[in-house]
Amino acid sequence: MGKVVVVTSGKGGVGKTTSAAALGAALAQRKEKTVVVDFDVGLRNLDLVMGAERRVVYDLVNVIQGEAKLAQALIRDKRLETLYLLPASQTRDKDNLTAEGVERVIGALKKTFDWVICDSPAGIERGATLAMRHADVAVVVTNPEVSSVRDSDRIIGLIDAKTAKAERGERMDRHLLLTRYNPNRAERGDMLSVEDVLEILSIPLLGIVPESMDVLRASNIGMPVTLADSQSAPAQAYLQAARRLAGEDVPISIPGEKRSLLGKLFGWRAA
Amino acid sequence: MNILGFFGKKASAPTARDRLQVLLAHERASVGDSDLVTRLREEILAVIAKHVKVDGEQVKVTMDRGDQVSTLEIDVEIPLKARVGAT
Amino acid sequence: MALALSPELPLGDWLHQLDDLAARSAGFFLRRPVVLDIEGLQISRPELKEFIDELSRRNVRVIGIEGARPSLLGADMPPAMSGGRATQDIEEPIAEAAAAAPDSGGSEPAPAGQPEPQPVRPVPSMIIDQPVRSGQSVIFPEGDITIIASVASGAEVVAGGSIHVYGALRGRAMAGSMGNASARIFCSKLEAELLAIDGLYKTAEDIEPHLRGRAVHLWLDGDAIKTETLN
């Protein structure tokens, strides 16, 4: 049985889709069979970020409505044979996502994939709650900025209360992925520090992704950043995060950072 | 970021613009599900289903939407005993 | 009670003022328990019903109505209250007092509507060992709430008794919400959006700057909220 991971944040524009694609690719690069599922019905973007936008035939809603088989809707990545995409529908209404339909699709994906990465839409409405509903693990994407931190706190509360795991009385593992982190601004005190965010949200840290042109460039050319340039700082951050997600004990660092700053990082709890 | 690295890489914005132009041209042309490639796909599959009873798992449909040419590829496995109607 | 509202006629204008206030202090009434005091207000039953609906559309949750003629209230409305307590609850402390003195001869009849006297129980308290997250409410009218974690900005803790937060208090804390002036609030890091004891409140702007981020203890002295740093 594969593991289901929801990538969520509450707030829009913090890097959920970029992170879902990068983590999915990073796990697939470990030769583990991975599918990334876009839950943002009506505003799909994962296909663009993963460079599959010309190849979408069927989508998640087609599968839920029984108009296509799951195998027909899955798009295999051209560069990585262990990486798949299940796109969202661009034309359908999000009411077509039914709770039973989502449960069925996730259940089927778990049987054939090692990892099922659910890319949640922004907000706390239906799409977001369905994306997290059947997850085993949550990755909460947060920018070091007050509104993002507060929305993440709200989402963590929902993860603790409104998921299938919570209803069974279990606790879902939640990890913090800090994105758009700018070490210079943090140094000057113009940005919430890693410690601040960790103290407020009190969940373990999965990784710190520095703000970088490489992220923009990767999405321009339609490649997950870990594939576009695996040596770049954000790619290293996502590759590290994927290893932690897979249970490896990797010390937290900010890739691309000066060595001297590393001293500060001791004492953070890795995920 | 490394300055040499920056100049060493090809600018990515033109690629982004080209991809978006192709994508949006297709999306604007298809109100609902009515663009040519999608309609062909539906009708070809309907014709196949009229003559052969096929399981969804045995039909592979791939599309590639290009700026000049789009391709539609339908790959159907037809089992020996799958014919419908004819005896 | 946490907050009493005394509307004035015409209600339309009054609602307008309320909107104005709410706009200036975003989310102030959001999901706060509110008692409506309509003493002396010339208003018909349908008007009152419509007014309560208007308030609930503004996320103002009316938990009781004070000063209303019985004919004004219906089953579809919040219950009548007096002095900030639900009127049907007034018997309760008497019943408990009787139960607390079992040797007083036993000749006292149990008050009507209380078929079984409650056994003596310690003051109830609730302990929470996880962070209270933005958008969550912890409401415990029966007694004290102790939280061994932080209360996030946008979260709310409402206790009938005292509130103890062993962590940062960034949201709202309302102690003594059922009318208890001896309730107190303790926290190890004060960054609250709102503090209230027995209906008297302090907003973030009213909190003295030197108390921010400190371990603080708050109590009520008459009509004033007193503060003192701990340690």
Coordinates of C-alpha atoms in Angstrom, one line a residue:
Chain A
M1 CA 0.0 0.0 0.0
G2 CA 1.3 3.4 -1.0
K3 CA 1.4 6.5 1.2
V4 CA -0.9 9.4 0.6
V5 CA 0.5 12.9 1.1
V6 CA -1.5 16.1 0.9
V7 CA 0.3 19.3 0.0
T8 CA -1.7 22.1 1.5
S9 CA -1.5 25.6 2.9
G10 CA -4.8 27.5 3.2
K11 CA -3.4 30.6 1.5
G12 CA -2.9 30.7 -2.2
G13 CA 0.3 31.6 -4.0
V14 CA 2.7 30.1 -1.4
G15 CA 4.1 27.4 -3.7
K16 CA 1.8 24.4 -3.2
T17 CA 1.8 23.3 -6.8
T18 CA 5.5 23.9 -7.3
S19 CA 6.2 21.9 -4.1
A20 CA 3.8 19.0 -5.0
A21 CA 5.5 18.7 -8.4
A22 CA 9.0 19.0 -6.9
L23 CA 8.4 16.5 -4.1
G24 CA 6.6 14.1 -6.4
A25 CA 9.5 14.2 -8.9
A26 CA 12.1 13.9 -6.1
L27 CA 10.4 10.8 -4.8
A28 CA 10.1 9.4 -8.3
Q29 CA 13.8 10.1 -8.8
R30 CA 14.4 7.7 -5.9
K31 CA 12.8 5.0 -8.2
E32 CA 9.6 5.0 -6.2
K33 CA 6.4 5.0 -8.2
T34 CA 4.7 8.3 -7.7
V35 CA 1.6 10.0 -8.8
V36 CA 0.8 13.7 -8.3
V37 CA -3.0 14.4 -8.3
D38 CA -4.3 17.9 -9.0
F39 CA -7.4 18.7 -6.9
D40 CA -7.8 22.2 -8.1
V41 CA -10.8 21.6 -10.3
G42 CA -11.5 24.6 -12.6
L43 CA -8.1 26.1 -12.1
R44 CA -5.7 23.3 -12.9
N45 CA -2.0 24.2 -13.1
L46 CA -0.1 21.1 -12.1
D47 CA -0.1 20.0 -15.8
L48 CA 1.7 23.2 -16.7
V49 CA 4.3 23.0 -13.9
M50 CA 5.0 19.4 -14.9
G51 CA 5.1 20.2 -18.6
A52 CA 2.2 17.9 -19.6
E53 CA -0.4 20.5 -20.6
R54 CA -0.5 19.4 -24.2
R55 CA -1.1 15.8 -23.3
V56 CA -4.2 15.9 -21.1
V57 CA -6.9 13.6 -22.4
Y58 CA -9.0 12.7 -19.4
D59 CA -9.0 14.1 -15.9
L60 CA -9.9 13.4 -12.2
V61 CA -13.5 14.4 -12.8
N62 CA -13.8 12.1 -15.8
V63 CA -12.6 9.2 -13.6
I64 CA -14.9 10.0 -10.7
Q65 CA -17.9 10.4 -13.1
G66 CA -17.1 7.0 -14.7
E67 CA -16.4 8.5 -18.1
A68 CA -12.8 7.2 -18.2
K69 CA -10.8 4.5 -16.5
L70 CA -8.1 5.6 -14.1
A71 CA -5.4 4.1 -16.3
Q72 CA -6.6 6.3 -19.2
A73 CA -6.4 9.5 -17.2
L74 CA -2.9 9.0 -15.8
I75 CA -0.2 10.8 -17.8
R76 CA 3.3 9.3 -17.5
D77 CA 6.1 11.9 -17.3
K78 CA 8.3 11.9 -20.4
R79 CA 11.5 12.2 -18.5
L80 CA 10.9 10.0 -15.5
E81 CA 9.1 6.7 -16.0
T82 CA 8.2 6.4 -12.3
L83 CA 6.4 9.7 -12.3
Y84 CA 2.7 10.2 -13.2
L85 CA 0.2 13.0 -13.2
L86 CA -3.6 12.8 -12.7
P87 CA -4.8 16.2 -13.9
A88 CA -7.8 18.2 -12.6
S89 CA -10.6 19.2 -14.9
Q90 CA -10.4 22.7 -16.3
T91 CA -13.9 22.9 -17.6
R92 CA -16.0 21.1 -15.0
D93 CA -17.4 22.5 -11.8
K94 CA -15.8 21.5 -8.5
D95 CA -19.1 20.1 -7.3
N96 CA -18.3 17.1 -9.5
L97 CA -15.7 16.0 -6.9
T98 CA -17.7 13.7 -4.7
A99 CA -16.5 12.3 -1.4
E100 CA -17.1 8.7 -2.5
G101 CA -15.5 9.3 -5.9
V102 CA -12.4 10.8 -4.3
E103 CA -12.1 7.9 -1.8
R104 CA -12.5 5.4 -4.6
V105 CA -9.8 7.0 -6.8
I106 CA -7.3 7.4 -3.9
G107 CA -7.9 3.8 -2.8
A108 CA -7.1 2.6 -6.3
L109 CA -4.0 4.8 -6.7
K110 CA -2.7 3.5 -3.3
K111 CA -2.7 0.0 -4.7
T112 CA -0.4 0.7 -7.6
F113 CA 1.7 3.6 -6.4
D114 CA 4.3 4.0 -3.6
W115 CA 3.4 7.6 -3.2
V116 CA 0.1 9.5 -3.9
I117 CA 0.8 13.3 -3.7
C118 CA -2.4 15.3 -3.5
D119 CA -2.0 19.0 -4.6
S120 CA -4.7 20.8 -2.7
P121 CA -6.4 24.0 -4.0
A122 CA -6.1 27.1 -1.8
G123 CA -8.8 27.9 0.7
I124 CA -10.6 25.7 3.2
E125 CA -13.6 24.8 1.0
R126 CA -14.6 21.5 -0.5
G127 CA -11.6 20.9 -2.8
A128 CA -9.2 21.5 0.0
T129 CA -11.0 19.3 2.5
L130 CA -11.4 16.5 0.0
A131 CA -7.7 16.7 -0.9
M132 CA -6.7 16.2 2.7
R133 CA -9.5 13.8 3.6
H134 CA -7.7 10.4 2.9
A135 CA -4.1 11.5 3.4
D136 CA -1.7 9.7 5.7
V137 CA 0.7 12.6 5.9
A138 CA 0.3 16.4 5.4
V139 CA 2.9 18.8 4.1
V140 CA 1.9 22.3 5.1
V141 CA 3.5 24.8 2.8
T142 CA 4.1 28.1 4.5
N143 CA 5.9 31.4 3.6
P144 CA 7.7 33.3 6.4
E145 CA 5.0 35.9 6.4
V146 CA 2.1 36.6 8.9
S147 CA -0.9 35.8 6.7
S148 CA 0.6 32.6 5.4
V149 CA 1.5 31.4 8.9
R150 CA -2.0 32.2 10.3
D151 CA -3.7 30.3 7.3
S152 CA -1.4 27.4 7.9
D153 CA -2.4 27.3 11.5
R154 CA -6.0 27.2 10.4
I155 CA -5.3 24.4 8.0
I156 CA -3.5 22.4 10.7
G157 CA -6.6 22.7 12.9
L158 CA -8.7 21.3 10.0
I159 CA -6.2 18.5 9.4
D160 CA -6.6 17.6 13.1
A161 CA -10.4 17.7 13.0
K162 CA -11.8 17.0 9.6
T163 CA -9.9 14.1 8.0
A164 CA -10.7 10.4 7.9
K165 CA -7.8 9.8 10.2
A166 CA -9.1 12.3 12.7
E167 CA -12.5 10.8 12.6
R168 CA -11.0 7.4 13.5
G169 CA -9.3 9.1 16.5
E170 CA -5.9 9.0 14.9
R171 CA -3.4 11.8 14.5
M172 CA -2.1 12.7 11.0
D173 CA 1.6 13.4 10.7
R174 CA 2.0 17.1 9.7
H175 CA 5.2 18.6 8.4
L176 CA 6.1 22.2 7.8
L177 CA 7.7 23.0 4.4
L178 CA 8.9 26.6 4.6
T179 CA 9.1 28.1 1.0
R180 CA 10.2 31.5 -0.4
Y181 CA 12.7 31.7 2.4
N182 CA 15.1 34.6 1.9
P183 CA 18.2 34.3 4.2
N184 CA 19.3 37.9 3.7
R185 CA 15.9 39.3 4.6
A186 CA 15.8 37.0 7.7
E187 CA 19.3 38.2 8.7
R188 CA 18.1 41.8 8.5
G189 CA 15.1 40.9 10.6
D190 CA 12.6 41.9 7.9
M191 CA 11.2 38.4 7.6
L192 CA 9.8 35.9 10.2
S193 CA 12.6 33.6 11.1
V194 CA 12.5 29.8 10.9
E195 CA 12.4 29.7 14.7
D196 CA 9.4 32.1 14.8
V197 CA 7.4 30.1 12.4
L198 CA 8.2 26.8 14.1
E199 CA 7.4 28.2 17.5
I200 CA 4.0 29.5 16.3
L201 CA 2.9 26.4 14.3
S202 CA 4.6 23.8 16.5
I203 CA 4.9 21.1 13.9
P204 CA 8.1 19.4 12.8
L205 CA 10.1 20.9 9.9
L206 CA 10.3 19.0 6.6
G207 CA 12.5 21.5 4.8
I208 CA 13.4 25.1 4.0
V209 CA 13.2 26.1 0.3
P210 CA 15.1 29.3 -0.4
E211 CA 13.5 31.9 -2.7
S212 CA 15.1 31.4 -6.1
M213 CA 15.0 32.2 -9.7
D214 CA 15.4 28.5 -10.4
V215 CA 11.9 27.9 -9.3
L216 CA 10.5 30.4 -11.7
R217 CA 12.7 29.1 -14.5
A218 CA 11.6 25.5 -13.9
S219 CA 8.0 26.4 -14.1
N220 CA 8.6 28.4 -17.3
I221 CA 10.0 25.4 -19.0
G222 CA 7.5 23.0 -17.4
M223 CA 9.8 20.8 -15.3
P224 CA 9.6 20.1 -11.6
V225 CA 12.6 22.0 -10.2
T226 CA 14.3 18.9 -9.0
L227 CA 14.4 17.7 -12.6
A228 CA 15.2 21.0 -14.2
D229 CA 18.4 21.5 -12.3
S230 CA 19.0 19.0 -9.6
Q231 CA 22.0 21.0 -8.3
S232 CA 20.2 24.2 -7.7
A233 CA 19.5 25.3 -4.2
P234 CA 15.7 24.8 -4.3
A235 CA 16.1 21.4 -5.9
Q236 CA 18.5 20.3 -3.2
A237 CA 16.0 21.5 -0.6
Y238 CA 13.2 19.4 -2.2
L239 CA 15.4 16.4 -2.6
Q240 CA 16.3 16.6 1.1
A241 CA 12.6 17.0 2.0
A242 CA 11.7 14.0 0.0
R243 CA 14.3 11.9 1.8
R244 CA 12.9 13.0 5.1
L245 CA 9.4 12.2 3.9
A246 CA 10.6 8.7 3.1
G247 CA 11.8 8.3 6.6
E248 CA 15.5 9.0 6.2
D249 CA 17.2 11.0 9.0
V250 CA 18.7 14.0 7.1
P251 CA 19.8 17.1 9.1
I252 CA 18.0 20.3 8.2
S253 CA 20.0 22.9 6.2
I254 CA 19.2 25.8 3.9
P255 CA 20.7 24.8 0.6
G256 CA 22.8 27.6 -1.0
E257 CA 23.4 29.1 2.4
K258 CA 26.8 30.2 3.7
R259 CA 28.4 27.7 6.1
S260 CA 28.5 30.1 9.0
L261 CA 24.7 30.1 9.2
L262 CA 24.6 26.4 9.6
G263 CA 25.6 26.8 13.3
K264 CA 22.3 28.4 13.9
L265 CA 20.4 25.4 12.6
F266 CA 21.3 23.0 15.4
G267 CA 18.5 22.5 17.7
W268 CA 15.8 22.4 15.1
R269 CA 13.9 19.3 15.1
A270 CA 13.9 17.5 11.8
A271 CA 10.7 16.0 10.7
Chain B
M1 CA 22.7 32.8 -7.2
N2 CA 25.8 32.5 -9.2
I3 CA 26.0 35.2 -11.8
L4 CA 27.9 33.0 -14.3
G5 CA 25.1 30.5 -13.9
F6 CA 22.6 33.1 -14.7
F7 CA 24.1 34.0 -18.0
G8 CA 25.1 30.5 -18.8
K9 CA 21.5 29.4 -18.9
K10 CA 19.1 30.1 -21.7
A11 CA 16.4 32.5 -20.8
S12 CA 13.3 30.6 -19.9
A13 CA 10.6 33.3 -20.4
P14 CA 10.3 32.7 -24.2
T15 CA 9.6 29.1 -23.6
A16 CA 7.0 30.0 -21.0
R17 CA 5.3 32.4 -23.5
D18 CA 5.3 29.8 -26.3
R19 CA 3.8 27.1 -24.0
L20 CA 1.1 29.5 -22.8
Q21 CA 0.2 30.6 -26.4
V22 CA -0.4 27.0 -27.5
L23 CA -2.3 26.1 -24.4
L24 CA -4.5 29.2 -24.4
A25 CA -5.3 28.9 -28.1
H26 CA -6.6 25.4 -27.4
E27 CA -8.5 26.3 -24.3
R28 CA -10.2 29.3 -26.0
A29 CA -11.2 27.2 -28.9
S30 CA -12.8 24.6 -26.7
V31 CA -15.8 26.0 -25.0
G32 CA -17.2 23.1 -23.0
D33 CA -15.7 19.9 -24.6
S34 CA -16.2 20.9 -28.2
D35 CA -12.7 21.4 -29.7
L36 CA -11.9 19.3 -32.8
V37 CA -9.5 16.9 -31.3
T38 CA -11.7 16.1 -28.3
R39 CA -14.7 15.7 -30.7
L40 CA -12.8 13.4 -32.9
R41 CA -11.7 11.4 -29.9
E42 CA -15.3 10.9 -28.7
E43 CA -16.7 10.0 -32.1
I44 CA -13.9 7.6 -33.0
L45 CA -14.4 5.8 -29.6
A46 CA -18.1 5.7 -30.2
V47 CA -17.6 4.1 -33.6
I48 CA -15.3 1.5 -32.2
A49 CA -17.7 0.7 -29.4
K50 CA -20.5 0.1 -31.9
H51 CA -18.5 -2.7 -33.5
V52 CA -16.3 -4.1 -30.8
K53 CA -17.0 -4.5 -27.1
V54 CA -13.9 -3.1 -25.6
D55 CA -12.9 -2.7 -22.0
G56 CA -11.8 0.8 -21.1
E57 CA -8.4 -0.6 -19.9
Q58 CA -7.7 -1.8 -23.5
V59 CA -8.1 1.7 -25.0
K60 CA -5.2 4.0 -24.9
V61 CA -5.8 7.5 -26.0
T62 CA -3.0 10.0 -26.3
M63 CA -3.0 13.6 -27.6
D64 CA -0.4 16.1 -28.2
R65 CA -1.6 19.6 -28.8
G66 CA 1.0 21.5 -30.9
D67 CA 1.0 25.0 -32.2
Q68 CA 0.9 23.9 -35.9
V69 CA -0.2 20.3 -35.6
S70 CA -2.0 18.3 -33.0
T71 CA -1.9 14.5 -32.9
L72 CA -4.5 12.1 -31.7
E73 CA -3.5 8.5 -31.2
I74 CA -6.0 5.8 -30.3
D75 CA -4.6 2.4 -29.5
V76 CA -7.3 -0.3 -29.1
E77 CA -6.6 -3.9 -28.3
I78 CA -9.4 -6.0 -29.9
P79 CA -9.8 -9.4 -28.3
L80 CA -10.9 -12.2 -30.6
K81 CA -14.3 -12.6 -29.0
A82 CA -15.1 -9.0 -28.7
R83 CA -17.3 -8.4 -31.7
V84 CA -20.7 -6.9 -31.0
G85 CA -23.8 -7.6 -33.1
A86 CA -22.3 -9.8 -35.8
T87 CA -22.7 -13.5 -35.3
Chain C
M1 CA -21.5 37.4 30.3
A2 CA -18.9 38.0 27.8
L3 CA -20.8 40.9 26.2
A4 CA -24.2 42.5 26.5
L5 CA -25.7 44.5 23.6
S6 CA -28.5 47.0 24.2
P7 CA -30.0 47.9 20.9
E8 CA -31.9 51.2 20.4
L9 CA -34.7 52.2 18.1
P10 CA -34.7 52.5 15.2
L11 CA -33.1 49.1 14.8
G12 CA -31.9 49.8 11.3
D13 CA -29.7 52.7 12.4
W14 CA -28.5 50.8 15.3
L15 CA -27.4 47.9 13.1
H16 CA -25.7 50.4 10.9
Q17 CA -23.6 51.6 13.9
L18 CA -22.9 48.0 14.7
D19 CA -21.6 47.4 11.2
D20 CA -19.5 50.5 11.6
L21 CA -18.0 49.2 14.8
A22 CA -17.4 45.8 13.4
A23 CA -15.7 47.2 10.4
R24 CA -13.3 49.1 12.6
S25 CA -12.5 46.2 14.8
A26 CA -12.5 43.3 12.3
G27 CA -14.0 40.1 13.7
F28 CA -14.8 41.6 17.0
F29 CA -18.2 40.0 17.4
L30 CA -17.2 36.9 15.4
R31 CA -18.6 33.9 17.3
R32 CA -18.6 35.7 20.6
P33 CA -21.4 34.8 23.0
V34 CA -23.6 37.9 23.2
V35 CA -26.6 38.7 25.5
L36 CA -29.2 41.0 24.0
D37 CA -30.7 43.4 26.5
I38 CA -34.0 44.7 25.2
E39 CA -35.3 46.2 28.5
G40 CA -37.8 49.0 27.6
L41 CA -37.5 48.5 23.9
Q42 CA -40.9 48.8 22.1
I43 CA -40.6 45.9 19.6
S44 CA -43.0 43.2 18.4
R45 CA -42.2 39.5 18.2
P46 CA -41.7 39.3 14.5
E47 CA -39.5 42.4 14.7
L48 CA -37.4 40.8 17.4
K49 CA -37.1 37.6 15.4
E50 CA -36.0 39.5 12.3
F51 CA -33.5 41.5 14.4
I52 CA -31.9 38.3 15.8
D53 CA -31.6 36.9 12.2
E54 CA -30.0 40.2 11.2
L55 CA -27.4 39.7 14.0
S56 CA -26.7 36.1 13.1
R57 CA -26.1 37.2 9.5
R58 CA -23.4 39.4 11.0
N59 CA -21.9 36.4 12.9
V60 CA -23.2 37.7 16.2
R61 CA -24.3 34.7 18.2
V62 CA -27.1 35.7 20.6
I63 CA -27.1 33.2 23.5
G64 CA -29.7 34.9 25.6
I65 CA -32.2 37.7 25.8
E66 CA -32.5 40.0 28.8
G67 CA -35.4 42.2 29.8
A68 CA -37.9 40.7 27.4
R69 CA -41.6 40.2 28.2
P70 CA -42.3 36.4 28.1
S71 CA -44.8 37.0 25.3
L72 CA -42.0 38.2 23.0
L73 CA -39.9 35.0 23.2
G74 CA -40.5 31.8 21.4
A75 CA -39.0 28.4 21.1
D76 CA -37.1 29.5 18.0
M77 CA -35.3 32.3 19.9
P78 CA -32.5 32.4 22.5
P79 CA -33.6 31.8 26.1
A80 CA -34.5 34.5 28.6
M81 CA -31.8 35.6 30.9
S82 CA -31.4 37.9 33.9
G83 CA -28.2 39.4 35.3
G84 CA -26.2 37.6 32.7
R85 CA -27.3 34.1 33.7
A86 CA -29.7 31.9 32.0
T87 CA -32.8 32.1 34.2
Q88 CA -33.4 28.4 34.3
D89 CA -30.0 28.0 35.8
I90 CA -30.6 30.1 38.8
E91 CA -31.8 27.1 40.8
E92 CA -28.6 25.2 40.3
P93 CA -26.3 26.8 42.9
I94 CA -29.0 26.4 45.5
A95 CA -29.3 22.7 44.7
E96 CA -25.6 22.3 45.0
A97 CA -25.5 24.2 48.3
A98 CA -28.1 21.9 49.7
A99 CA -26.2 18.9 48.4
A100 CA -23.0 20.2 49.9
A101 CA -24.5 20.1 53.4
P102 CA -25.9 16.6 53.6
D103 CA -25.9 16.6 57.5
S104 CA -28.3 19.6 57.8
G105 CA -31.1 17.3 58.9
G106 CA -32.2 16.2 55.5
S107 CA -35.6 17.7 56.1
E108 CA -35.2 20.3 53.4
P109 CA -37.2 19.3 50.3
A110 CA -35.3 19.2 47.1
P111 CA -36.2 22.2 45.0
A112 CA -38.8 21.6 42.3
G113 CA -37.3 20.5 38.9
Q114 CA -34.3 19.0 40.6
P115 CA -35.4 15.4 41.1
E116 CA -31.9 14.1 42.2
P117 CA -29.6 16.3 44.2
Q118 CA -26.2 16.5 42.6
P119 CA -23.4 14.7 44.5
V120 CA -20.6 16.9 45.8
R121 CA -18.1 17.4 43.0
P122 CA -14.8 19.3 42.8
V123 CA -14.9 22.3 40.4
P124 CA -14.6 20.9 37.0
S125 CA -11.7 21.8 34.8
M126 CA -10.6 21.1 31.3
I127 CA -7.0 20.4 30.2
I128 CA -5.8 20.8 26.6
D129 CA -2.3 19.6 25.7
Q130 CA -2.4 20.7 22.0
P131 CA -2.1 24.1 20.4
V132 CA -5.5 25.8 20.0
R133 CA -5.2 26.8 16.3
S134 CA -6.6 29.7 14.4
G135 CA -10.3 29.4 13.8
Q136 CA -10.8 26.9 16.7
S137 CA -12.8 27.7 19.8
V138 CA -12.5 26.0 23.2
I139 CA -15.6 26.7 25.2
F140 CA -16.0 25.3 28.7
P141 CA -18.7 27.2 30.7
E142 CA -18.5 24.7 33.6
G143 CA -15.1 25.8 34.9
D144 CA -11.4 26.4 34.3
I145 CA -9.4 25.7 31.2
T146 CA -5.8 24.9 31.3
I147 CA -3.8 24.8 28.0
I148 CA -0.3 23.4 27.9
A149 CA 0.4 24.9 24.5
S150 CA -0.1 28.1 22.6
V151 CA -3.4 29.8 21.6
A152 CA -3.0 31.0 18.0
S153 CA -4.0 34.3 16.6
G154 CA -7.7 33.9 15.5
A155 CA -8.4 31.2 18.1
E156 CA -10.7 31.7 21.1
V157 CA -10.9 30.3 24.6
V158 CA -14.0 30.9 26.6
A159 CA -14.2 29.6 30.2
G160 CA -16.8 29.9 33.0
G161 CA -13.8 29.9 35.4
S162 CA -10.2 30.9 35.0
I163 CA -7.9 30.4 32.0
H164 CA -4.4 29.2 32.3
V165 CA -2.1 29.1 29.2
Y166 CA 1.3 27.6 29.5
G167 CA 2.4 29.0 26.2
A168 CA 1.8 32.1 24.1
L169 CA -1.6 33.5 24.2
R170 CA -2.1 35.2 20.8
G171 CA -5.9 34.8 20.3
R172 CA -8.8 35.7 22.5
A173 CA -9.3 34.6 26.1
M174 CA -12.6 35.2 27.9
A175 CA -12.7 34.1 31.6
G176 CA -15.7 34.1 33.9
S177 CA -18.0 34.1 30.9
M178 CA -21.0 32.9 32.9
G179 CA -20.7 35.8 35.2
N180 CA -17.8 35.2 37.5
A181 CA -15.8 38.3 38.6
S182 CA -13.3 36.2 40.5
A183 CA -12.1 34.4 37.4
R184 CA -8.5 35.1 36.3
I185 CA -6.3 34.7 33.2
F186 CA -2.8 33.5 33.4
C187 CA -0.4 33.1 30.4
S188 CA 3.3 32.6 30.0
K189 CA 3.5 34.9 27.0
L190 CA 0.9 37.6 26.4
E191 CA 0.2 38.6 22.8
A192 CA -3.5 38.4 23.0
E193 CA -6.0 40.0 20.6
L194 CA -8.7 40.3 23.3
L195 CA -8.9 39.5 27.0
A196 CA -12.1 39.5 29.0
I197 CA -13.1 38.7 32.5
D198 CA -16.8 38.6 33.5
G199 CA -17.7 40.6 30.4
L200 CA -15.2 43.4 30.9
Y201 CA -12.6 43.3 28.2
K202 CA -9.3 44.7 27.0
T203 CA -8.4 44.7 23.3
A204 CA -4.9 44.4 21.9
E205 CA -4.6 48.2 21.8
D206 CA -5.5 48.5 25.5
I207 CA -2.8 46.1 26.6
E208 CA 0.2 48.0 28.0
P209 CA 3.2 47.6 25.7
H210 CA 5.5 46.6 28.5
L211 CA 3.3 43.5 29.2
R212 CA 3.6 42.2 25.6
G213 CA 5.5 39.0 25.4
R214 CA 5.7 38.6 29.2
A215 CA 4.2 36.1 31.5
V216 CA 1.2 37.9 32.9
H217 CA -1.6 37.4 35.3
L218 CA -4.9 39.3 35.0
W219 CA -7.8 39.7 37.4
L220 CA -10.7 42.0 38.0
D221 CA -10.8 44.7 40.7
G222 CA -14.2 46.3 40.6
D223 CA -14.7 47.4 37.0
A224 CA -11.0 47.4 36.1
I225 CA -8.9 44.6 34.7
K226 CA -5.6 44.6 36.7
T227 CA -2.4 43.1 35.4
E228 CA 0.8 42.0 36.9
T229 CA 3.8 40.2 35.4
L230 CA 4.6 36.8 36.8
N231 CA 8.2 35.8 37.8

